[in-house]
Amino acid sequence: MSLPVHNFIRSTAGGGKFVVLKNTRDGETGAFLISDFSVDSQHTDIVRRFERGTGLSLRDHGLAVRGGGWWKLDDGRLVLYGRSAAYGRFDPDWLRDRLEPGTVTGERVIVIEG
């Protein structure tokens, strides 16, 4: 099952941060929030932007932040790595199984370093 992607990246961005949301009811569904440094400098900013933009409260809709990290574009690849100081480490296997190439920034390959 593919995760919905909420992309807050400007077209000239080469790196930034991301957050993973999981559905607390089923543990299988969720969302992937990604932003570049010029838009959001903190992982908590990405979550606030999502809540404001969608009108959703995470808790009211059974969603919880389950980690975050950093991203960079490297020779046509989207590389996901690191951890969020606010939300901790994301689960690379869970994310790898649900994030499809081309759904985030049009990249062909997603590399998750973990």
PDB file of N, CA and C in Angstrom:
ATOM      1  N   MET A   1       0.840  -1.172   0.000  1.00  0.00           N
ATOM      2  CA  MET A   1       0.000   0.000   0.000  1.00  0.00           C
ATOM      3  C   MET A   1       0.888   1.239   0.000  1.00  0.00           C
ATOM      4  N   SER A   2       0.630   2.142  -0.901  1.00  0.00           N
ATOM      5  CA  SER A   2       1.428   3.353  -1.030  1.00  0.00           C
ATOM      6  C   SER A   2       0.966   4.425  -0.040  1.00  0.00           C
ATOM      7  N   LEU A   3       1.937   5.117   0.532  1.00  0.00           N
ATOM      8  CA  LEU A   3       1.623   6.213   1.453  1.00  0.00           C
ATOM      9  C   LEU A   3       1.259   7.465   0.689  1.00  0.00           C
ATOM     10  N   PRO A   4       0.257   8.209   1.146  1.00  0.00           N
ATOM     11  CA  PRO A   4       0.033   9.532   0.581  1.00  0.00           C
ATOM     12  C   PRO A   4       1.212  10.437   0.941  1.00  0.00           C
ATOM     13  N   VAL A   5       1.620  11.251  -0.001  1.00  0.00           N
ATOM     14  CA  VAL A   5       2.752  12.150   0.194  1.00  0.00           C
ATOM     15  C   VAL A   5       2.240  13.581   0.235  1.00  0.00           C
ATOM     16  N   HIS A   6       2.654  14.322   1.250  1.00  0.00           N
ATOM     17  CA  HIS A   6       2.354  15.749   1.336  1.00  0.00           C
ATOM     18  C   HIS A   6       3.677  16.464   1.150  1.00  0.00           C
ATOM     19  N   ASN A   7       3.826  17.072  -0.004  1.00  0.00           N
ATOM     20  CA  ASN A   7       5.095  17.615  -0.452  1.00  0.00           C
ATOM     21  C   ASN A   7       5.098  19.133  -0.282  1.00  0.00           C
ATOM     22  N   PHE A   8       5.965  19.635   0.570  1.00  0.00           N
ATOM     23  CA  PHE A   8       6.116  21.068   0.806  1.00  0.00           C
ATOM     24  C   PHE A   8       7.475  21.539   0.288  1.00  0.00           C
ATOM     25  N   ILE A   9       7.935  20.952  -0.820  1.00  0.00           N
ATOM     26  CA  ILE A   9       9.259  21.244  -1.368  1.00  0.00           C
ATOM     27  C   ILE A   9       9.157  22.253  -2.496  1.00  0.00           C
ATOM     28  N   ARG A  10      10.062  23.203  -2.514  1.00  0.00           N
ATOM     29  CA  ARG A  10      10.192  24.113  -3.650  1.00  0.00           C
ATOM     30  C   ARG A  10      11.025  23.426  -4.722  1.00  0.00           C
ATOM     31  N   SER A  11      10.806  23.780  -5.950  1.00  0.00           N
ATOM     32  CA  SER A  11      11.427  23.067  -7.071  1.00  0.00           C
ATOM     33  C   SER A  11      12.945  23.144  -7.087  1.00  0.00           C
ATOM     34  N   THR A  12      13.523  24.130  -6.447  1.00  0.00           N
ATOM     35  CA  THR A  12      14.980  24.283  -6.452  1.00  0.00           C
ATOM     36  C   THR A  12      15.653  23.618  -5.258  1.00  0.00           C
ATOM     37  N   ALA A  13      14.879  22.985  -4.418  1.00  0.00           N
ATOM     38  CA  ALA A  13      15.431  22.399  -3.189  1.00  0.00           C
ATOM     39  C   ALA A  13      16.308  21.195  -3.489  1.00  0.00           C
ATOM     40  N   GLY A  14      17.343  21.042  -2.676  1.00  0.00           N
ATOM     41  CA  GLY A  14      18.225  19.885  -2.792  1.00  0.00           C
ATOM     42  C   GLY A  14      18.269  19.057  -1.532  1.00  0.00           C
ATOM     43  N   GLY A  15      17.570  19.537  -0.476  1.00  0.00           N
ATOM     44  CA  GLY A  15      17.577  18.805   0.781  1.00  0.00           C
ATOM     45  C   GLY A  15      16.625  19.412   1.789  1.00  0.00           C
ATOM     46  N   GLY A  16      16.342  18.647   2.830  1.00  0.00           N
ATOM     47  CA  GLY A  16      15.444  19.132   3.866  1.00  0.00           C
ATOM     48  C   GLY A  16      15.149  18.050   4.882  1.00  0.00           C
ATOM     49  N   LYS A  17      13.944  18.102   5.419  1.00  0.00           N
ATOM     50  CA  LYS A  17      13.531  17.180   6.470  1.00  0.00           C
ATOM     51  C   LYS A  17      12.214  16.518   6.088  1.00  0.00           C
ATOM     52  N   PHE A  18      11.926  15.388   6.741  1.00  0.00           N
ATOM     53  CA  PHE A  18      10.657  14.700   6.525  1.00  0.00           C
ATOM     54  C   PHE A  18      10.161  14.119   7.830  1.00  0.00           C
ATOM     55  N   VAL A  19       8.863  13.803   7.855  1.00  0.00           N
ATOM     56  CA  VAL A  19       8.204  13.215   9.014  1.00  0.00           C
ATOM     57  C   VAL A  19       7.317  12.073   8.518  1.00  0.00           C
ATOM     58  N   VAL A  20       7.254  10.996   9.288  1.00  0.00           N
ATOM     59  CA  VAL A  20       6.407   9.855   8.972  1.00  0.00           C
ATOM     60  C   VAL A  20       5.240   9.824   9.949  1.00  0.00           C
ATOM     61  N   LEU A  21       4.022   9.735   9.414  1.00  0.00           N
ATOM     62  CA  LEU A  21       2.824   9.583  10.232  1.00  0.00           C
ATOM     63  C   LEU A  21       2.309   8.166  10.078  1.00  0.00           C
ATOM     64  N   LYS A  22       1.888   7.572  11.190  1.00  0.00           N
ATOM     65  CA  LYS A  22       1.265   6.250  11.148  1.00  0.00           C
ATOM     66  C   LYS A  22      -0.126   6.334  11.745  1.00  0.00           C
ATOM     67  N   ASN A  23      -1.014   5.524  11.197  1.00  0.00           N
ATOM     68  CA  ASN A  23      -2.350   5.397  11.732  1.00  0.00           C
ATOM     69  C   ASN A  23      -2.273   4.532  12.984  1.00  0.00           C
ATOM     70  N   THR A  24      -2.688   5.078  14.115  1.00  0.00           N
ATOM     71  CA  THR A  24      -2.587   4.344  15.383  1.00  0.00           C
ATOM     72  C   THR A  24      -3.614   3.229  15.487  1.00  0.00           C
ATOM     73  N   ARG A  25      -4.604   3.248  14.616  1.00  0.00           N
ATOM     74  CA  ARG A  25      -5.646   2.219  14.662  1.00  0.00           C
ATOM     75  C   ARG A  25      -5.226   0.945  13.954  1.00  0.00           C
ATOM     76  N   ASP A  26      -4.504   1.079  12.821  1.00  0.00           N
ATOM     77  CA  ASP A  26      -4.146  -0.131  12.085  1.00  0.00           C
ATOM     78  C   ASP A  26      -2.634  -0.343  11.952  1.00  0.00           C
ATOM     79  N   GLY A  27      -1.829   0.683  12.200  1.00  0.00           N
ATOM     80  CA  GLY A  27      -0.382   0.563  12.125  1.00  0.00           C
ATOM     81  C   GLY A  27       0.168   0.341  10.729  1.00  0.00           C
ATOM     82  N   GLU A  28      -0.706   0.301   9.728  1.00  0.00           N
ATOM     83  CA  GLU A  28      -0.288   0.020   8.359  1.00  0.00           C
ATOM     84  C   GLU A  28      -0.350   1.238   7.458  1.00  0.00           C
ATOM     85  N   THR A  29      -1.304   2.109   7.682  1.00  0.00           N
ATOM     86  CA  THR A  29      -1.474   3.286   6.834  1.00  0.00           C
ATOM     87  C   THR A  29      -0.874   4.507   7.520  1.00  0.00           C
ATOM     88  N   GLY A  30      -0.793   5.596   6.810  1.00  0.00           N
ATOM     89  CA  GLY A  30      -0.248   6.820   7.366  1.00  0.00           C
ATOM     90  C   GLY A  30      -0.005   7.836   6.276  1.00  0.00           C
ATOM     91  N   ALA A  31       1.040   8.626   6.419  1.00  0.00           N
ATOM     92  CA  ALA A  31       1.386   9.642   5.429  1.00  0.00           C
ATOM     93  C   ALA A  31       2.862   9.986   5.556  1.00  0.00           C
ATOM     94  N   PHE A  32       3.404  10.539   4.487  1.00  0.00           N
ATOM     95  CA  PHE A  32       4.795  10.970   4.423  1.00  0.00           C
ATOM     96  C   PHE A  32       4.788  12.466   4.166  1.00  0.00           C
ATOM     97  N   LEU A  33       5.359  13.237   5.083  1.00  0.00           N
ATOM     98  CA  LEU A  33       5.424  14.697   4.963  1.00  0.00           C
ATOM     99  C   LEU A  33       6.863  15.090   4.694  1.00  0.00           C
ATOM    100  N   ILE A  34       7.080  15.845   3.639  1.00  0.00           N
ATOM    101  CA  ILE A  34       8.443  16.220   3.272  1.00  0.00           C
ATOM    102  C   ILE A  34       8.494  17.710   2.959  1.00  0.00           C
ATOM    103  N   SER A  35       9.570  18.352   3.397  1.00  0.00           N
ATOM    104  CA  SER A  35       9.720  19.789   3.207  1.00  0.00           C
ATOM    105  C   SER A  35      11.192  20.125   3.032  1.00  0.00           C
ATOM    106  N   ASP A  36      11.458  21.247   2.378  1.00  0.00           N
ATOM    107  CA  ASP A  36      12.855  21.653   2.245  1.00  0.00           C
ATOM    108  C   ASP A  36      13.213  22.672   3.315  1.00  0.00           C
ATOM    109  N   PHE A  37      14.508  22.879   3.482  1.00  0.00           N
ATOM    110  CA  PHE A  37      15.006  23.753   4.546  1.00  0.00           C
ATOM    111  C   PHE A  37      14.480  25.174   4.436  1.00  0.00           C
ATOM    112  N   SER A  38      14.235  25.667   3.229  1.00  0.00           N
ATOM    113  CA  SER A  38      13.770  27.043   3.080  1.00  0.00           C
ATOM    114  C   SER A  38      12.303  27.205   3.460  1.00  0.00           C
ATOM    115  N   VAL A  39      11.569  26.106   3.553  1.00  0.00           N
ATOM    116  CA  VAL A  39      10.153  26.162   3.920  1.00  0.00           C
ATOM    117  C   VAL A  39       9.975  25.881   5.408  1.00  0.00           C
ATOM    118  N   ASP A  40      10.560  24.794   5.886  1.00  0.00           N
ATOM    119  CA  ASP A  40      10.435  24.392   7.289  1.00  0.00           C
ATOM    120  C   ASP A  40      11.801  23.974   7.812  1.00  0.00           C
ATOM    121  N   SER A  41      12.241  24.628   8.874  1.00  0.00           N
ATOM    122  CA  SER A  41      13.562  24.298   9.414  1.00  0.00           C
ATOM    123  C   SER A  41      13.509  23.236  10.509  1.00  0.00           C
ATOM    124  N   GLN A  42      12.321  22.982  11.051  1.00  0.00           N
ATOM    125  CA  GLN A  42      12.164  22.017  12.142  1.00  0.00           C
ATOM    126  C   GLN A  42      11.131  20.959  11.760  1.00  0.00           C
ATOM    127  N   HIS A  43      11.287  19.753  12.288  1.00  0.00           N
ATOM    128  CA  HIS A  43      10.308  18.700  12.030  1.00  0.00           C
ATOM    129  C   HIS A  43       8.922  19.089  12.557  1.00  0.00           C
ATOM    130  N   THR A  44       8.878  19.775  13.686  1.00  0.00           N
ATOM    131  CA  THR A  44       7.590  20.188  14.248  1.00  0.00           C
ATOM    132  C   THR A  44       6.881  21.186  13.332  1.00  0.00           C
ATOM    133  N   ASP A  45       7.647  21.993  12.592  1.00  0.00           N
ATOM    134  CA  ASP A  45       7.045  22.939  11.642  1.00  0.00           C
ATOM    135  C   ASP A  45       6.308  22.202  10.528  1.00  0.00           C
ATOM    136  N   ILE A  46       6.865  21.078  10.087  1.00  0.00           N
ATOM    137  CA  ILE A  46       6.231  20.293   9.020  1.00  0.00           C
ATOM    138  C   ILE A  46       4.883  19.761   9.496  1.00  0.00           C
ATOM    139  N   VAL A  47       4.838  19.263  10.714  1.00  0.00           N
ATOM    140  CA  VAL A  47       3.590  18.732  11.266  1.00  0.00           C
ATOM    141  C   VAL A  47       2.562  19.846  11.414  1.00  0.00           C
ATOM    142  N   ARG A  48       2.969  21.002  11.913  1.00  0.00           N
ATOM    143  CA  ARG A  48       2.042  22.134  12.051  1.00  0.00           C
ATOM    144  C   ARG A  48       1.512  22.575  10.686  1.00  0.00           C
ATOM    145  N   ARG A  49       2.374  22.611   9.674  1.00  0.00           N
ATOM    146  CA  ARG A  49       1.946  23.003   8.325  1.00  0.00           C
ATOM    147  C   ARG A  49       0.895  22.014   7.798  1.00  0.00           C
ATOM    148  N   PHE A  50       1.122  20.726   8.024  1.00  0.00           N
ATOM    149  CA  PHE A  50       0.175  19.699   7.588  1.00  0.00           C
ATOM    150  C   PHE A  50      -1.176  19.895   8.273  1.00  0.00           C
ATOM    151  N   GLU A  51      -1.156  20.099   9.589  1.00  0.00           N
ATOM    152  CA  GLU A  51      -2.416  20.268  10.329  1.00  0.00           C
ATOM    153  C   GLU A  51      -3.160  21.521   9.878  1.00  0.00           C
ATOM    154  N   ARG A  52      -2.430  22.617   9.676  1.00  0.00           N
ATOM    155  CA  ARG A  52      -3.076  23.851   9.198  1.00  0.00           C
ATOM    156  C   ARG A  52      -3.630  23.676   7.786  1.00  0.00           C
ATOM    157  N   GLY A  53      -2.844  23.055   6.920  1.00  0.00           N
ATOM    158  CA  GLY A  53      -3.237  22.921   5.518  1.00  0.00           C
ATOM    159  C   GLY A  53      -4.383  21.961   5.281  1.00  0.00           C
ATOM    160  N   THR A  54      -4.472  20.926   6.080  1.00  0.00           N
ATOM    161  CA  THR A  54      -5.524  19.927   5.895  1.00  0.00           C
ATOM    162  C   THR A  54      -6.709  20.158   6.821  1.00  0.00           C
ATOM    163  N   GLY A  55      -6.507  20.963   7.860  1.00  0.00           N
ATOM    164  CA  GLY A  55      -7.555  21.153   8.849  1.00  0.00           C
ATOM    165  C   GLY A  55      -7.719  19.934   9.746  1.00  0.00           C
ATOM    166  N   LEU A  56      -6.758  19.010   9.680  1.00  0.00           N
ATOM    167  CA  LEU A  56      -6.814  17.790  10.478  1.00  0.00           C
ATOM    168  C   LEU A  56      -5.995  17.925  11.748  1.00  0.00           C
ATOM    169  N   SER A  57      -6.542  17.469  12.836  1.00  0.00           N
ATOM    170  CA  SER A  57      -5.761  17.268  14.048  1.00  0.00           C
ATOM    171  C   SER A  57      -5.293  15.818  14.000  1.00  0.00           C
ATOM    172  N   LEU A  58      -4.005  15.595  14.127  1.00  0.00           N
ATOM    173  CA  LEU A  58      -3.490  14.241  14.022  1.00  0.00           C
ATOM    174  C   LEU A  58      -4.189  13.281  14.975  1.00  0.00           C
ATOM    175  N   ARG A  59      -4.281  13.666  16.217  1.00  0.00           N
ATOM    176  CA  ARG A  59      -4.868  12.798  17.236  1.00  0.00           C
ATOM    177  C   ARG A  59      -6.330  12.485  16.928  1.00  0.00           C
ATOM    178  N   ASP A  60      -7.080  13.483  16.487  1.00  0.00           N
ATOM    179  CA  ASP A  60      -8.503  13.276  16.193  1.00  0.00           C
ATOM    180  C   ASP A  60      -8.737  12.311  15.044  1.00  0.00           C
ATOM    181  N   HIS A  61      -7.737  12.143  14.200  1.00  0.00           N
ATOM    182  CA  HIS A  61      -7.878  11.263  13.041  1.00  0.00           C
ATOM    183  C   HIS A  61      -7.038   9.992  13.163  1.00  0.00           C
ATOM    184  N   GLY A  62      -6.607   9.689  14.379  1.00  0.00           N
ATOM    185  CA  GLY A  62      -5.893   8.445  14.617  1.00  0.00           C
ATOM    186  C   GLY A  62      -4.489   8.411  14.055  1.00  0.00           C
ATOM    187  N   LEU A  63      -3.882   9.577  13.843  1.00  0.00           N
ATOM    188  CA  LEU A  63      -2.526   9.644  13.316  1.00  0.00           C
ATOM    189  C   LEU A  63      -1.553  10.062  14.408  1.00  0.00           C
ATOM    190  N   ALA A  64      -0.348   9.534  14.325  1.00  0.00           N
ATOM    191  CA  ALA A  64       0.712   9.919  15.257  1.00  0.00           C
ATOM    192  C   ALA A  64       2.024   9.983  14.495  1.00  0.00           C
ATOM    193  N   VAL A  65       2.884  10.892  14.903  1.00  0.00           N
ATOM    194  CA  VAL A  65       4.205  10.996  14.288  1.00  0.00           C
ATOM    195  C   VAL A  65       5.031   9.805  14.760  1.00  0.00           C
ATOM    196  N   ARG A  66       5.632   9.101  13.805  1.00  0.00           N
ATOM    197  CA  ARG A  66       6.462   7.943  14.113  1.00  0.00           C
ATOM    198  C   ARG A  66       7.849   8.109  13.520  1.00  0.00           C
ATOM    199  N   GLY A  67       8.455   9.224  13.857  1.00  0.00           N
ATOM    200  CA  GLY A  67       9.829   9.461  13.446  1.00  0.00           C
ATOM    201  C   GLY A  67       9.955  10.410  12.276  1.00  0.00           C
ATOM    202  N   GLY A  68      11.184  10.765  12.038  1.00  0.00           N
ATOM    203  CA  GLY A  68      11.490  11.677  10.939  1.00  0.00           C
ATOM    204  C   GLY A  68      12.965  11.587  10.630  1.00  0.00           C
ATOM    205  N   GLY A  69      13.379  12.389   9.690  1.00  0.00           N
ATOM    206  CA  GLY A  69      14.780  12.379   9.299  1.00  0.00           C
ATOM    207  C   GLY A  69      15.078  13.476   8.302  1.00  0.00           C
ATOM    208  N   TRP A  70      16.133  13.264   7.564  1.00  0.00           N
ATOM    209  CA  TRP A  70      16.621  14.230   6.593  1.00  0.00           C
ATOM    210  C   TRP A  70      16.556  13.619   5.208  1.00  0.00           C
ATOM    211  N   TRP A  71      16.508  14.457   4.192  1.00  0.00           N
ATOM    212  CA  TRP A  71      16.534  13.964   2.820  1.00  0.00           C
ATOM    213  C   TRP A  71      17.478  14.824   1.998  1.00  0.00           C
ATOM    214  N   LYS A  72      17.979  14.223   0.913  1.00  0.00           N
ATOM    215  CA  LYS A  72      18.798  14.954  -0.051  1.00  0.00           C
ATOM    216  C   LYS A  72      18.592  14.321  -1.420  1.00  0.00           C
ATOM    217  N   LEU A  73      18.775  15.124  -2.452  1.00  0.00           N
ATOM    218  CA  LEU A  73      18.771  14.608  -3.813  1.00  0.00           C
ATOM    219  C   LEU A  73      20.209  14.357  -4.202  1.00  0.00           C
ATOM    220  N   ASP A  74      20.475  13.162  -4.717  1.00  0.00           N
ATOM    221  CA  ASP A  74      21.828  12.771  -5.069  1.00  0.00           C
ATOM    222  C   ASP A  74      21.797  12.043  -6.405  1.00  0.00           C
ATOM    223  N   ASP A  75      22.175  12.737  -7.464  1.00  0.00           N
ATOM    224  CA  ASP A  75      22.264  12.139  -8.800  1.00  0.00           C
ATOM    225  C   ASP A  75      20.962  11.437  -9.196  1.00  0.00           C
ATOM    226  N   GLY A  76      19.842  12.149  -9.057  1.00  0.00           N
ATOM    227  CA  GLY A  76      18.549  11.605  -9.448  1.00  0.00           C
ATOM    228  C   GLY A  76      17.909  10.667  -8.449  1.00  0.00           C
ATOM    229  N   ARG A  77      18.515  10.534  -7.286  1.00  0.00           N
ATOM    230  CA  ARG A  77      17.971   9.660  -6.252  1.00  0.00           C
ATOM    231  C   ARG A  77      17.546  10.491  -5.060  1.00  0.00           C
ATOM    232  N   LEU A  78      16.478  10.090  -4.430  1.00  0.00           N
ATOM    233  CA  LEU A  78      16.055  10.688  -3.173  1.00  0.00           C
ATOM    234  C   LEU A  78      16.619   9.818  -2.065  1.00  0.00           C
ATOM    235  N   VAL A  79      17.468  10.394  -1.220  1.00  0.00           N
ATOM    236  CA  VAL A  79      18.102   9.659  -0.131  1.00  0.00           C
ATOM    237  C   VAL A  79      17.474  10.117   1.184  1.00  0.00           C
ATOM    238  N   LEU A  80      16.950   9.162   1.963  1.00  0.00           N
ATOM    239  CA  LEU A  80      16.346   9.428   3.268  1.00  0.00           C
ATOM    240  C   LEU A  80      17.267   8.861   4.336  1.00  0.00           C
ATOM    241  N   TYR A  81      17.544   9.652   5.373  1.00  0.00           N
ATOM    242  CA  TYR A  81      18.511   9.213   6.379  1.00  0.00           C
ATOM    243  C   TYR A  81      18.311   9.990   7.675  1.00  0.00           C
ATOM    244  N   GLY A  82      19.044   9.593   8.709  1.00  0.00           N
ATOM    245  CA  GLY A  82      19.088  10.332   9.969  1.00  0.00           C
ATOM    246  C   GLY A  82      17.885  10.108  10.853  1.00  0.00           C
ATOM    247  N   ARG A  83      17.699  11.083  11.747  1.00  0.00           N
ATOM    248  CA  ARG A  83      16.599  11.005  12.706  1.00  0.00           C
ATOM    249  C   ARG A  83      16.187  12.400  13.120  1.00  0.00           C
ATOM    250  N   SER A  84      14.982  12.522  13.601  1.00  0.00           N
ATOM    251  CA  SER A  84      14.450  13.780  14.102  1.00  0.00           C
ATOM    252  C   SER A  84      14.766  13.919  15.582  1.00  0.00           C
ATOM    253  N   ALA A  85      15.262  15.085  15.976  1.00  0.00           N
ATOM    254  CA  ALA A  85      15.499  15.335  17.402  1.00  0.00           C
ATOM    255  C   ALA A  85      14.175  15.381  18.159  1.00  0.00           C
ATOM    256  N   ALA A  86      13.113  15.829  17.507  1.00  0.00           N
ATOM    257  CA  ALA A  86      11.809  15.951  18.160  1.00  0.00           C
ATOM    258  C   ALA A  86      11.038  14.639  18.191  1.00  0.00           C
ATOM    259  N   TYR A  87      11.122  13.841  17.118  1.00  0.00           N
ATOM    260  CA  TYR A  87      10.267  12.663  16.980  1.00  0.00           C
ATOM    261  C   TYR A  87      11.017  11.334  16.914  1.00  0.00           C
ATOM    262  N   GLY A  88      12.323  11.377  16.897  1.00  0.00           N
ATOM    263  CA  GLY A  88      13.094  10.149  16.880  1.00  0.00           C
ATOM    264  C   GLY A  88      13.298   9.576  15.487  1.00  0.00           C
ATOM    265  N   ARG A  89      13.769   8.352  15.469  1.00  0.00           N
ATOM    266  CA  ARG A  89      14.139   7.646  14.239  1.00  0.00           C
ATOM    267  C   ARG A  89      12.908   7.071  13.548  1.00  0.00           C
ATOM    268  N   PHE A  90      12.874   7.167  12.253  1.00  0.00           N
ATOM    269  CA  PHE A  90      11.809   6.534  11.478  1.00  0.00           C
ATOM    270  C   PHE A  90      12.156   5.059  11.266  1.00  0.00           C
ATOM    271  N   ASP A  91      11.157   4.256  10.968  1.00  0.00           N
ATOM    272  CA  ASP A  91      11.353   2.833  10.708  1.00  0.00           C
ATOM    273  C   ASP A  91      11.643   2.659   9.215  1.00  0.00           C
ATOM    274  N   PRO A  92      12.895   2.426   8.831  1.00  0.00           N
ATOM    275  CA  PRO A  92      13.230   2.374   7.408  1.00  0.00           C
ATOM    276  C   PRO A  92      12.527   1.244   6.658  1.00  0.00           C
ATOM    277  N   ASP A  93      12.334   0.092   7.285  1.00  0.00           N
ATOM    278  CA  ASP A  93      11.670  -1.022   6.606  1.00  0.00           C
ATOM    279  C   ASP A  93      10.196  -0.715   6.348  1.00  0.00           C
ATOM    280  N   TRP A  94       9.519  -0.166   7.338  1.00  0.00           N
ATOM    281  CA  TRP A  94       8.110   0.193   7.194  1.00  0.00           C
ATOM    282  C   TRP A  94       7.952   1.211   6.076  1.00  0.00           C
ATOM    283  N   LEU A  95       8.810   2.215   6.065  1.00  0.00           N
ATOM    284  CA  LEU A  95       8.728   3.267   5.055  1.00  0.00           C
ATOM    285  C   LEU A  95       9.080   2.731   3.668  1.00  0.00           C
ATOM    286  N   ARG A  96      10.123   1.938   3.568  1.00  0.00           N
ATOM    287  CA  ARG A  96      10.552   1.361   2.284  1.00  0.00           C
ATOM    288  C   ARG A  96       9.419   0.563   1.634  1.00  0.00           C
ATOM    289  N   ASP A  97       8.657  -0.165   2.441  1.00  0.00           N
ATOM    290  CA  ASP A  97       7.562  -0.984   1.922  1.00  0.00           C
ATOM    291  C   ASP A  97       6.381  -0.160   1.418  1.00  0.00           C
ATOM    292  N   ARG A  98       6.296   1.106   1.805  1.00  0.00           N
ATOM    293  CA  ARG A  98       5.113   1.893   1.500  1.00  0.00           C
ATOM    294  C   ARG A  98       5.358   3.124   0.630  1.00  0.00           C
ATOM    295  N   LEU A  99       6.596   3.487   0.430  1.00  0.00           N
ATOM    296  CA  LEU A  99       6.904   4.701  -0.328  1.00  0.00           C
ATOM    297  C   LEU A  99       7.367   4.305  -1.724  1.00  0.00           C
ATOM    298  N   GLU A 100       6.613   4.708  -2.721  1.00  0.00           N
ATOM    299  CA  GLU A 100       6.912   4.319  -4.095  1.00  0.00           C
ATOM    300  C   GLU A 100       7.770   5.363  -4.798  1.00  0.00           C
ATOM    301  N   PRO A 101       8.763   4.915  -5.567  1.00  0.00           N
ATOM    302  CA  PRO A 101       9.581   5.858  -6.353  1.00  0.00           C
ATOM    303  C   PRO A 101       8.698   6.703  -7.266  1.00  0.00           C
ATOM    304  N   GLY A 102       9.041   7.972  -7.382  1.00  0.00           N
ATOM    305  CA  GLY A 102       8.306   8.884  -8.247  1.00  0.00           C
ATOM    306  C   GLY A 102       7.174   9.613  -7.564  1.00  0.00           C
ATOM    307  N   THR A 103       6.812   9.215  -6.339  1.00  0.00           N
ATOM    308  CA  THR A 103       5.679   9.841  -5.667  1.00  0.00           C
ATOM    309  C   THR A 103       6.069  11.059  -4.846  1.00  0.00           C
ATOM    310  N   VAL A 104       7.352  11.262  -4.626  1.00  0.00           N
ATOM    311  CA  VAL A 104       7.770  12.352  -3.747  1.00  0.00           C
ATOM    312  C   VAL A 104       8.212  13.568  -4.563  1.00  0.00           C
ATOM    313  N   THR A 105       9.264  13.436  -5.302  1.00  0.00           N
ATOM    314  CA  THR A 105       9.778  14.574  -6.077  1.00  0.00           C
ATOM    315  C   THR A 105       9.967  14.220  -7.547  1.00  0.00           C
ATOM    316  N   GLY A 106       9.426  13.102  -7.981  1.00  0.00           N
ATOM    317  CA  GLY A 106       9.586  12.654  -9.352  1.00  0.00           C
ATOM    318  C   GLY A 106      10.852  11.847  -9.568  1.00  0.00           C
ATOM    319  N   GLU A 107      11.572  11.553  -8.504  1.00  0.00           N
ATOM    320  CA  GLU A 107      12.806  10.783  -8.593  1.00  0.00           C
ATOM    321  C   GLU A 107      12.499   9.347  -9.012  1.00  0.00           C
ATOM    322  N   ARG A 108      13.467   8.697  -9.565  1.00  0.00           N
ATOM    323  CA  ARG A 108      13.285   7.308  -9.994  1.00  0.00           C
ATOM    324  C   ARG A 108      13.635   6.325  -8.889  1.00  0.00           C
ATOM    325  N   VAL A 109      14.529   6.688  -8.026  1.00  0.00           N
ATOM    326  CA  VAL A 109      15.013   5.759  -7.017  1.00  0.00           C
ATOM    327  C   VAL A 109      14.947   6.406  -5.643  1.00  0.00           C
ATOM    328  N   ILE A 110      14.470   5.661  -4.682  1.00  0.00           N
ATOM    329  CA  ILE A 110      14.492   6.102  -3.290  1.00  0.00           C
ATOM    330  C   ILE A 110      15.503   5.238  -2.545  1.00  0.00           C
ATOM    331  N   VAL A 111      16.424   5.867  -1.855  1.00  0.00           N
ATOM    332  CA  VAL A 111      17.415   5.147  -1.069  1.00  0.00           C
ATOM    333  C   VAL A 111      17.194   5.502   0.393  1.00  0.00           C
ATOM    334  N   ILE A 112      16.975   4.508   1.217  1.00  0.00           N
ATOM    335  CA  ILE A 112      16.771   4.743   2.647  1.00  0.00           C
ATOM    336  C   ILE A 112      17.988   4.189   3.360  1.00  0.00           C
ATOM    337  N   GLU A 113      18.747   5.077   3.952  1.00  0.00           N
ATOM    338  CA  GLU A 113      19.943   4.661   4.684  1.00  0.00           C
ATOM    339  C   GLU A 113      19.568   4.463   6.133  1.00  0.00           C
ATOM    340  N   GLY A 114      19.936   3.373   6.675  1.00  0.00           N
ATOM    341  CA  GLY A 114      19.519   3.152   8.039  1.00  0.00           C
ATOM    342  C   GLY A 114      20.460   2.288   8.758  1.00  0.00           C
TER     343      GLY A 114
END
